CSV table of C-alpha atoms and ligand atoms in Angstrom, one decimal:
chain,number,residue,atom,x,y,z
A,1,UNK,CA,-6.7,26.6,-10.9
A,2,UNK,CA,-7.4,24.3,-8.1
A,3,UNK,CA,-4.0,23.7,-5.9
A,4,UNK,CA,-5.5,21.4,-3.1
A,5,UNK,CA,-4.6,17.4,-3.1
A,6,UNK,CA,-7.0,15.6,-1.5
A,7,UNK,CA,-5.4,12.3,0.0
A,8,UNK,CA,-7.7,9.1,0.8
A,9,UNK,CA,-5.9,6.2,3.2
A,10,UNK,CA,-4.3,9.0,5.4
A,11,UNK,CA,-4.6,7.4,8.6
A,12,UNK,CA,-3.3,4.4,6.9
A,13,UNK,CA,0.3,3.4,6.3
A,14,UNK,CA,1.0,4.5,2.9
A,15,UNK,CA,-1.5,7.6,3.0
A,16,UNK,CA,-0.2,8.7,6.4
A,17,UNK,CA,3.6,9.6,5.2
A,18,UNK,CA,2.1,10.9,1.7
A,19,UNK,CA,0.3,13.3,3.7
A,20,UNK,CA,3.1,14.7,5.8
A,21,UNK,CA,5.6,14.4,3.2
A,22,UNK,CA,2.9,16.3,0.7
A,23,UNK,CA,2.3,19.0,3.6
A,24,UNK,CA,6.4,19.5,4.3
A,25,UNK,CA,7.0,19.9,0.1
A,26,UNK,CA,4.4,23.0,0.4
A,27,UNK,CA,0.9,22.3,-1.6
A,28,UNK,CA,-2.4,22.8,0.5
A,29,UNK,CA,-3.1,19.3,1.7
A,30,UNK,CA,-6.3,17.8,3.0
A,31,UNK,CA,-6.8,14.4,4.2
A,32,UNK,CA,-10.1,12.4,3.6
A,33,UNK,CA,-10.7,10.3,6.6
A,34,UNK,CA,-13.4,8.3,8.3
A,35,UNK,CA,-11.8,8.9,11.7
A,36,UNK,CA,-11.2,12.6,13.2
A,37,UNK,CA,-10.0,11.2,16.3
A,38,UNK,CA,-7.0,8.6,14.6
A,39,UNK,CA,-6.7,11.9,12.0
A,40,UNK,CA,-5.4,13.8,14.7
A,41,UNK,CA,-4.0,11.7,16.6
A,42,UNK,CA,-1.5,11.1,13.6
A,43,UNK,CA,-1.5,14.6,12.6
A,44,UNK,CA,-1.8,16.9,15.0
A,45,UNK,CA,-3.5,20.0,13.8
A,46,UNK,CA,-1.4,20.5,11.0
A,47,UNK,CA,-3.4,19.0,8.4
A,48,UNK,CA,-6.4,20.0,7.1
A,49,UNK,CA,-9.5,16.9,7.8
A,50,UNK,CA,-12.1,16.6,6.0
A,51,UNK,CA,-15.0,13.4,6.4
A,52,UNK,CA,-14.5,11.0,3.7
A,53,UNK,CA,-15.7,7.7,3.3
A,54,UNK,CA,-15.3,5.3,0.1
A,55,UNK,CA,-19.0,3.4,1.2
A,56,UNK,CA,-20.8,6.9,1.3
A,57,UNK,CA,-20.8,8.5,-1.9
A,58,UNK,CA,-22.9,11.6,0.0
A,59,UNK,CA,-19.0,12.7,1.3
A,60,UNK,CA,-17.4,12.7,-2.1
A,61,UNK,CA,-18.7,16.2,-2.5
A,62,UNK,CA,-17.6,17.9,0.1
A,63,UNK,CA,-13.9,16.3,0.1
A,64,UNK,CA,-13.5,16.6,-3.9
A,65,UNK,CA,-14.5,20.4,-3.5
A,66,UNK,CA,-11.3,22.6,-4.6
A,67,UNK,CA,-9.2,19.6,-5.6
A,68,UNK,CA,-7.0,19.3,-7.8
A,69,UNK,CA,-5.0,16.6,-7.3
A,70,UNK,CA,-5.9,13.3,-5.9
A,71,UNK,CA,-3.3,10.5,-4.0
A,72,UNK,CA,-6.1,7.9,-4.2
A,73,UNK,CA,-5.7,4.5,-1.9
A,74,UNK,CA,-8.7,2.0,-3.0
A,75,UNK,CA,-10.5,0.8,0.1
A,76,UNK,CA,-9.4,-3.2,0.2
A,77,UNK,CA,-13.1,-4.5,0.7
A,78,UNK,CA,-15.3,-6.8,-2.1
A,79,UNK,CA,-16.6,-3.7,-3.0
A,80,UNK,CA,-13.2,-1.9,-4.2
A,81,UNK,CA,-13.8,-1.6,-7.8
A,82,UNK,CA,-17.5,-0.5,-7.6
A,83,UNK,CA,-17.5,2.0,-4.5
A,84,UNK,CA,-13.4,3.4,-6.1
A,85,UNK,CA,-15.1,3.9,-9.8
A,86,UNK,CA,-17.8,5.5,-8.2
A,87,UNK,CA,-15.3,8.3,-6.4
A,88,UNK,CA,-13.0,8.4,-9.9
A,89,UNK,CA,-16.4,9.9,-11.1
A,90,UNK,CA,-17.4,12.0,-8.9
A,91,UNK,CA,-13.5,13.2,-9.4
A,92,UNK,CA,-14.2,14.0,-12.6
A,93,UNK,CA,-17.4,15.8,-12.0
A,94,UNK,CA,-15.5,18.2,-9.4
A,95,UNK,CA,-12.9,18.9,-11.8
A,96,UNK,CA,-9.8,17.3,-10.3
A,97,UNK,CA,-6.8,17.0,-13.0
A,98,UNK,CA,-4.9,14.1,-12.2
A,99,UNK,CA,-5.1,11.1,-9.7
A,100,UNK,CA,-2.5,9.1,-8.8
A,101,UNK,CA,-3.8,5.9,-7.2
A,102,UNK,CA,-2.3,3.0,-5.3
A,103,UNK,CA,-2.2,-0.4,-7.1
A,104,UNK,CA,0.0,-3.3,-7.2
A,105,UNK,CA,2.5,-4.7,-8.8
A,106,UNK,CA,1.0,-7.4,-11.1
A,107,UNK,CA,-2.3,-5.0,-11.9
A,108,UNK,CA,-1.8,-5.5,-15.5
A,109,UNK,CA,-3.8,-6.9,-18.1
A,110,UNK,CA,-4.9,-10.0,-16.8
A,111,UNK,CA,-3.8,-10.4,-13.2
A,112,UNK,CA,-4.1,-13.9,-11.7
A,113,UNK,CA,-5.5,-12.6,-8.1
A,114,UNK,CA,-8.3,-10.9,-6.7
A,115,UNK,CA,-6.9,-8.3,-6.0
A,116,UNK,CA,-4.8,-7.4,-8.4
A,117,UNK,CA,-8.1,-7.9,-10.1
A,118,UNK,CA,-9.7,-5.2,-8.5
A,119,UNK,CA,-6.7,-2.8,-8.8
A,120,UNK,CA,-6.7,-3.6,-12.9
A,121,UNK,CA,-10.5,-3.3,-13.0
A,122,UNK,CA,-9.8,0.5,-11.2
A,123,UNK,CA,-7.0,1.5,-13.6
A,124,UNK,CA,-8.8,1.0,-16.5
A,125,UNK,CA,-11.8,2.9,-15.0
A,126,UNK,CA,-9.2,5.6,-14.4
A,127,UNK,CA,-7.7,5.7,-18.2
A,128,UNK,CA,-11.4,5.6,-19.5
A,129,UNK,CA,-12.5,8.7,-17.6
A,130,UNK,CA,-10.0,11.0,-19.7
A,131,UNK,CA,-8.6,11.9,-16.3
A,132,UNK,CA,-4.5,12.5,-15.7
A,133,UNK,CA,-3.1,9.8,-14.1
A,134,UNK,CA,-0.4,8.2,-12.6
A,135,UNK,CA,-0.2,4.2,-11.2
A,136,UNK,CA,2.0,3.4,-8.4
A,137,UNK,CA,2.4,-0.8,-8.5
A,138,UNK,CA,4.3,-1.2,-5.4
A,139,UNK,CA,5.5,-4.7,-4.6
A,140,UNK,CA,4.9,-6.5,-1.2
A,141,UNK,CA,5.2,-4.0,2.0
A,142,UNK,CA,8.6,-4.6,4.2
A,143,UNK,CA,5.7,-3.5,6.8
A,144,UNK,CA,3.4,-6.4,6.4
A,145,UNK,CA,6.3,-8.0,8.5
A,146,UNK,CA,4.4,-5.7,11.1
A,147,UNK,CA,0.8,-5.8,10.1
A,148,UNK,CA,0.1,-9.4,8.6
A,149,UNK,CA,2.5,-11.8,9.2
A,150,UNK,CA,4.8,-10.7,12.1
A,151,UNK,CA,7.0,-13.0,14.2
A,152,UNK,CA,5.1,-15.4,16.9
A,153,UNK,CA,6.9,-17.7,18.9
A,154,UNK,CA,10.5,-16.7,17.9
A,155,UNK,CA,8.7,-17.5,14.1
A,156,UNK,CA,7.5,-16.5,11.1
A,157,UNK,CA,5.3,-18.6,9.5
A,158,UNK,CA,4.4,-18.4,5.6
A,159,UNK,CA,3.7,-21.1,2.9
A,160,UNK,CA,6.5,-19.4,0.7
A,161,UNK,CA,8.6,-22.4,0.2
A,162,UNK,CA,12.0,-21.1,-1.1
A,163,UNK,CA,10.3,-18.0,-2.5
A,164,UNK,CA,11.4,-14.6,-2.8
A,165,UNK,CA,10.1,-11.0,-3.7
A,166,UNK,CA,11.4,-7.3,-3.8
A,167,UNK,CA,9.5,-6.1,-0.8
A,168,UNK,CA,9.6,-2.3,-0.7
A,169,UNK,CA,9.2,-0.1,2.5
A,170,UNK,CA,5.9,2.2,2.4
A,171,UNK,CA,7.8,4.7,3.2
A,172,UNK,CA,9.5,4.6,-0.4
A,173,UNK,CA,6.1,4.3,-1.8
A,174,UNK,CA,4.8,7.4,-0.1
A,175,UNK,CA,8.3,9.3,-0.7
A,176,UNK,CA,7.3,8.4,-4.8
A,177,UNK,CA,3.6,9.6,-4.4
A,178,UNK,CA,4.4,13.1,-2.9
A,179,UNK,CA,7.3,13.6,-5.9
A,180,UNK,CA,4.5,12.4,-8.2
A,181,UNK,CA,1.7,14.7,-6.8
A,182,UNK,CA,4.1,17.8,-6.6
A,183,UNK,CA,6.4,17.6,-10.0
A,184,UNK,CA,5.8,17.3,-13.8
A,185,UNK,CA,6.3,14.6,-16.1
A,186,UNK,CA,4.2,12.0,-14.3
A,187,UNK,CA,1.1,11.8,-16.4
A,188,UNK,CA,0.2,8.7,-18.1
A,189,UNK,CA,3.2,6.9,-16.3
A,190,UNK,CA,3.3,3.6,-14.5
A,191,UNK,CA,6.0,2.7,-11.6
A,192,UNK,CA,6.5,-0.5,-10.1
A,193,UNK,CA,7.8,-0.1,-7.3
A,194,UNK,CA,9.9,-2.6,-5.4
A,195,UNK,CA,13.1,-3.0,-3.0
A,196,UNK,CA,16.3,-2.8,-3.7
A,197,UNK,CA,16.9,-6.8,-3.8
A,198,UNK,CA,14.4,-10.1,-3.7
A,199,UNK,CA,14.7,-11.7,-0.1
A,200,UNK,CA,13.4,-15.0,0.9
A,201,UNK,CA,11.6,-15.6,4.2
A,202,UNK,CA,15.0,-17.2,5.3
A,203,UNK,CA,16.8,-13.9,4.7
A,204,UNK,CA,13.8,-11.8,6.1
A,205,UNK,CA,14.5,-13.5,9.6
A,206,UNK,CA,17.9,-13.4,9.3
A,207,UNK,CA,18.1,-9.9,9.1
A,208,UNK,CA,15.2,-9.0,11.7
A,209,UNK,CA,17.3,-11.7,14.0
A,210,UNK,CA,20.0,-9.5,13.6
A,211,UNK,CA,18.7,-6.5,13.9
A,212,UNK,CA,17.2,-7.6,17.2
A,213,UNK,CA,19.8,-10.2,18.6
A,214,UNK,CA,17.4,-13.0,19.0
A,215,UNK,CA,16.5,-16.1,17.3
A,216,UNK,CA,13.8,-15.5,14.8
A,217,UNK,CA,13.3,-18.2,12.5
A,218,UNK,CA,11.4,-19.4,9.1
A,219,UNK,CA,8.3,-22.0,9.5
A,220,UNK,CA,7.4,-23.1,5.8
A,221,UNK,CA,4.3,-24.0,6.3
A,222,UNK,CA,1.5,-26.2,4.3
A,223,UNK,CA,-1.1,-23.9,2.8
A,224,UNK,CA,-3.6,-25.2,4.7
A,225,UNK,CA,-2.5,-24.4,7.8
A,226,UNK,CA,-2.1,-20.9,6.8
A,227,UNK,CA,-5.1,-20.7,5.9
A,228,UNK,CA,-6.7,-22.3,9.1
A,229,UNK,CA,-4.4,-19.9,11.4
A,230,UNK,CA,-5.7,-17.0,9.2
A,231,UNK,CA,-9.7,-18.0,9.8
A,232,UNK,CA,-9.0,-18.8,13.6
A,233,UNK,CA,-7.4,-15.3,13.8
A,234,UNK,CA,-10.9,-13.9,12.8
A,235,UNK,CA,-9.7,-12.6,9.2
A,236,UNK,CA,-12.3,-12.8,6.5
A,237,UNK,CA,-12.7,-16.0,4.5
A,238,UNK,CA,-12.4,-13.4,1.1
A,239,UNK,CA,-9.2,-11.9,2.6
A,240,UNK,CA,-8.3,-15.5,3.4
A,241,UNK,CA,-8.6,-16.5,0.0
A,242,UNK,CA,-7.2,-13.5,-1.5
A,243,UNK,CA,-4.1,-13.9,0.8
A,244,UNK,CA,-3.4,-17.4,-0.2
A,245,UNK,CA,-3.5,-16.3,-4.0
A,246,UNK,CA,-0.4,-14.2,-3.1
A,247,UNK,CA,1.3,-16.4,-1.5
A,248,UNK,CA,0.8,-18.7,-4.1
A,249,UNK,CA,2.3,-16.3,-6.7
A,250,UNK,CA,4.8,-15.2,-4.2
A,251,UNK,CA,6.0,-19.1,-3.5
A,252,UNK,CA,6.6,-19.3,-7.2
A,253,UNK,CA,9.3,-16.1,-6.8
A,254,UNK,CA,6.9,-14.4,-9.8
A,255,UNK,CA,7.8,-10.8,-8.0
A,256,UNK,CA,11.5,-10.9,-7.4
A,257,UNK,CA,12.6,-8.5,-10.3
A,258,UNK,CA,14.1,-5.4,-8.9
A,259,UNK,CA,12.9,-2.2,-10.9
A,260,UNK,CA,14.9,1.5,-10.4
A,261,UNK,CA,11.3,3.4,-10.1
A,262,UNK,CA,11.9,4.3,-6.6
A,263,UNK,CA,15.2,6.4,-7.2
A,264,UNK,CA,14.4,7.3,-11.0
A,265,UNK,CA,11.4,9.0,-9.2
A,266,UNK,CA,12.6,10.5,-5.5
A,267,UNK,CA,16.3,10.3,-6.6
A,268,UNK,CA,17.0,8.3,-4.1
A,269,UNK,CA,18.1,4.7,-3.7
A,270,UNK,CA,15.5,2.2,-2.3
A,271,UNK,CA,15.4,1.3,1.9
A,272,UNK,CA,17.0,-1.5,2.4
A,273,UNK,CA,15.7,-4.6,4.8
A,274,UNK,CA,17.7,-4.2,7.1
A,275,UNK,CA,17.2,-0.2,7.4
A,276,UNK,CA,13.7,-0.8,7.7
A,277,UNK,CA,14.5,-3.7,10.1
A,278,UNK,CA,16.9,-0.9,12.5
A,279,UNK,CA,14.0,1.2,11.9
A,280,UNK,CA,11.2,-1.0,13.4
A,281,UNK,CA,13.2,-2.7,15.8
A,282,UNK,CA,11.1,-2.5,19.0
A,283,UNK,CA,8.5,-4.4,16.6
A,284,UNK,CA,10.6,-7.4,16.1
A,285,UNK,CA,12.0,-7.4,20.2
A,286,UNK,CA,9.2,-9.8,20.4
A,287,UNK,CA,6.9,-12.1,19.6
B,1,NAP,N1,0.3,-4.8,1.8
B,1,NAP,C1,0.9,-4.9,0.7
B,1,NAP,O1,1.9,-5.6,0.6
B,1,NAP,C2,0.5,-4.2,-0.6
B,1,NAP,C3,1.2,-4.3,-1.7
B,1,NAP,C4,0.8,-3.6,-2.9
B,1,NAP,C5,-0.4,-2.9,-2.9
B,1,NAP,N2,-1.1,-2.8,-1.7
B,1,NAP,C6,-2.3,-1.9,-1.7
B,1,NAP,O2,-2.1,-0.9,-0.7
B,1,NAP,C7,-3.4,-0.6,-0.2
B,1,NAP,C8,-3.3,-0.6,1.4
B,1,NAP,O3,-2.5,0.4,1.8
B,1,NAP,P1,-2.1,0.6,3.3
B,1,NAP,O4,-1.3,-0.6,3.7
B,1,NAP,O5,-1.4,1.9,3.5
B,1,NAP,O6,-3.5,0.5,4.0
B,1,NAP,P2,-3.8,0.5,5.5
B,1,NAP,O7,-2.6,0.9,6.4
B,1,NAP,O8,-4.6,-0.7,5.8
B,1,NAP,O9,-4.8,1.8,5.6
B,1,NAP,C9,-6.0,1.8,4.9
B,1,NAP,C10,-6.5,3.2,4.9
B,1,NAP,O10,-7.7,3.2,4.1
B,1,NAP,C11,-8.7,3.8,4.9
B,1,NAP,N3,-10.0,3.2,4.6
B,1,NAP,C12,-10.4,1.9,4.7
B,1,NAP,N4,-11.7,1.8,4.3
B,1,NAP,C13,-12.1,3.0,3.9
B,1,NAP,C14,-13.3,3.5,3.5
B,1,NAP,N5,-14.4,2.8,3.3
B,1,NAP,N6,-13.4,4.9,3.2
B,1,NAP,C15,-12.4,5.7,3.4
B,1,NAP,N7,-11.2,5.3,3.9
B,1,NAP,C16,-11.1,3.9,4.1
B,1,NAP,C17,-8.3,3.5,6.3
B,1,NAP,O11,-9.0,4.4,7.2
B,1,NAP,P3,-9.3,4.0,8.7
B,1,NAP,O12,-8.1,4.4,9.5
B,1,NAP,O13,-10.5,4.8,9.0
B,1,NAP,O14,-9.6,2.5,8.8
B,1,NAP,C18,-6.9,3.8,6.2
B,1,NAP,O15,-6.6,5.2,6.2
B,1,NAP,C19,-4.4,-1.5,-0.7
B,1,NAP,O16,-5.1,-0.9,-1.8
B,1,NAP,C20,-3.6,-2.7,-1.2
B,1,NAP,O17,-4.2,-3.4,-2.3
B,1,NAP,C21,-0.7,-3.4,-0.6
């Protein structure tokens, strides 16, 4: 029976830890990835590459050959549910067993975003194919303190109002893929993943303040400002839009329950903000 798990996002931050935690617990791993160069870069030679790209379904074949197992990490583009349903197929076809894809928390029945649109739309693509699954619904990423909105100016600035959420660190959500992809008792389960606690902006920059020793502070902001300091920073007016909606949601504290998924899964209690805050401190030093 095919032993190989085939992980898509691997140069990505999610994908990239489920790929060396997956290659350190002993399975053969290969990593689908658009970019040899990045690959490598983050893996050394270690890890076994193989081309893969979600808007060319000619390179399913080749990275789905010998699979059996799939961490799968939907592309975040307008075309998500389309090009994703077309690679759950073509899964199917090649014989893989189970998939555990990367959703969201909030991917339920009738989610009021985009994208948790999309990630629903892609779940029930999933259950329909007859395929073993798994769903990871992680909350809000500590890390998009790095990616999207870090601090400028001695500021963070978000239209969250008094808003809170149970950000969880990728690192948790990587840590719960690996167990999944590598253990029984998994199939047809659903884990929303979060933090160990809901933080407000507020608290956020208290903590990376003192984790760094210097004044970092909350700007609540109007929504449309955030949205006009998103477009003049060149995002996409659909990403725009999409981020907005989560704001909105977040603003409204809808994501602040805490759920014990992380440790009933890994065993192990959730990262904290402030670990992930010593952890990335050089990120925080400035800006
Ligand atoms: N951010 C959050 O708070 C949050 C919360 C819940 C769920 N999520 C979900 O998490 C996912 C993002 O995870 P992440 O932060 O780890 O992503 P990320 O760091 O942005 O990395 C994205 C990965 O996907 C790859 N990729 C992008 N387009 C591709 C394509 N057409 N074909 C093949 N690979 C492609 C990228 O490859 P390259 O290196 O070649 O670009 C990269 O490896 C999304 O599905 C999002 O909805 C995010």
């Amino acid at each position: 029976m095919a032993k190989t798990v085939l992980v898509t996002g691997a140069t990505g931050m999610v994908g990239c830890d489920v790929t060396k935690q997956l290659s350190r617990k002993g399975p053969a791993v290969r990593a689908g990835v658009r970019d040899r160069v990045k690959a490598r870069k983050r893996f050394g030679d270690e890890i076994d590459l193989v081309p893969f790209d979600f808007e060319d379904v000619g390179s399913f074949g080749g990275a789905l050959d010998g699979v059996g197992k799939v961490f799968l990490l939907p592309p975040l583009i307008p075309s998500q549910v389309e090009l994703t349903n077309a690679f759950v197929d073509a899964a199917k076809r090649a014989g893989v067993r189970h998939v555990v894809k990367l959703s969201a928390i909030g991917a339920d029945a009738a989610p009021p975003f985009t994208v948790g649109k999309w990630h629903a739309a892609n779940e029930q693509h999933i259950r329909e194919s007859g395929l073993g699954f798994t769903f990871l619904r992680p909350n809000s990423f500590m890390q998009n303190f790095i990616t999207y909105f870090p601090p400028r100016d001695g500021a963070i600035y978000l239209p969250w109002g008094n808003g809170t959420a149970s950000f969880v660190d990728t690192r948790d959500v990587a840590s719960v893929a690996a167990d999944v992809l590598t253990s029984d008792g998994h199939e047809g389960k659903i884990y929303t993943l979060t933090g160990p606690v809901a933080l407000g902006i507020a608290d956020v920059t208290r903590i990376l303040a003192g984790a760094t020793g210097r004044d970092i502070n909350y700007v609540d902001v109007p929504e449309a400002d955030a949205r006009n300091g998103m477009l003049q920073a060149g995002i996409p007016t659909w990403q725009v839009d999409a981020l907005l909606e989560l704001h909105a949601i977040n603003k409204q504290s809808c994501w602040s329950a805490v759920t014990s998924d992380v440790e009933k899964v890994t065993g192990k209690p959730p990262i904290d903000f402030a670990q992930f805050a010593r952890d990335h401190v050089e990120n925080f030093r400035s800006g």
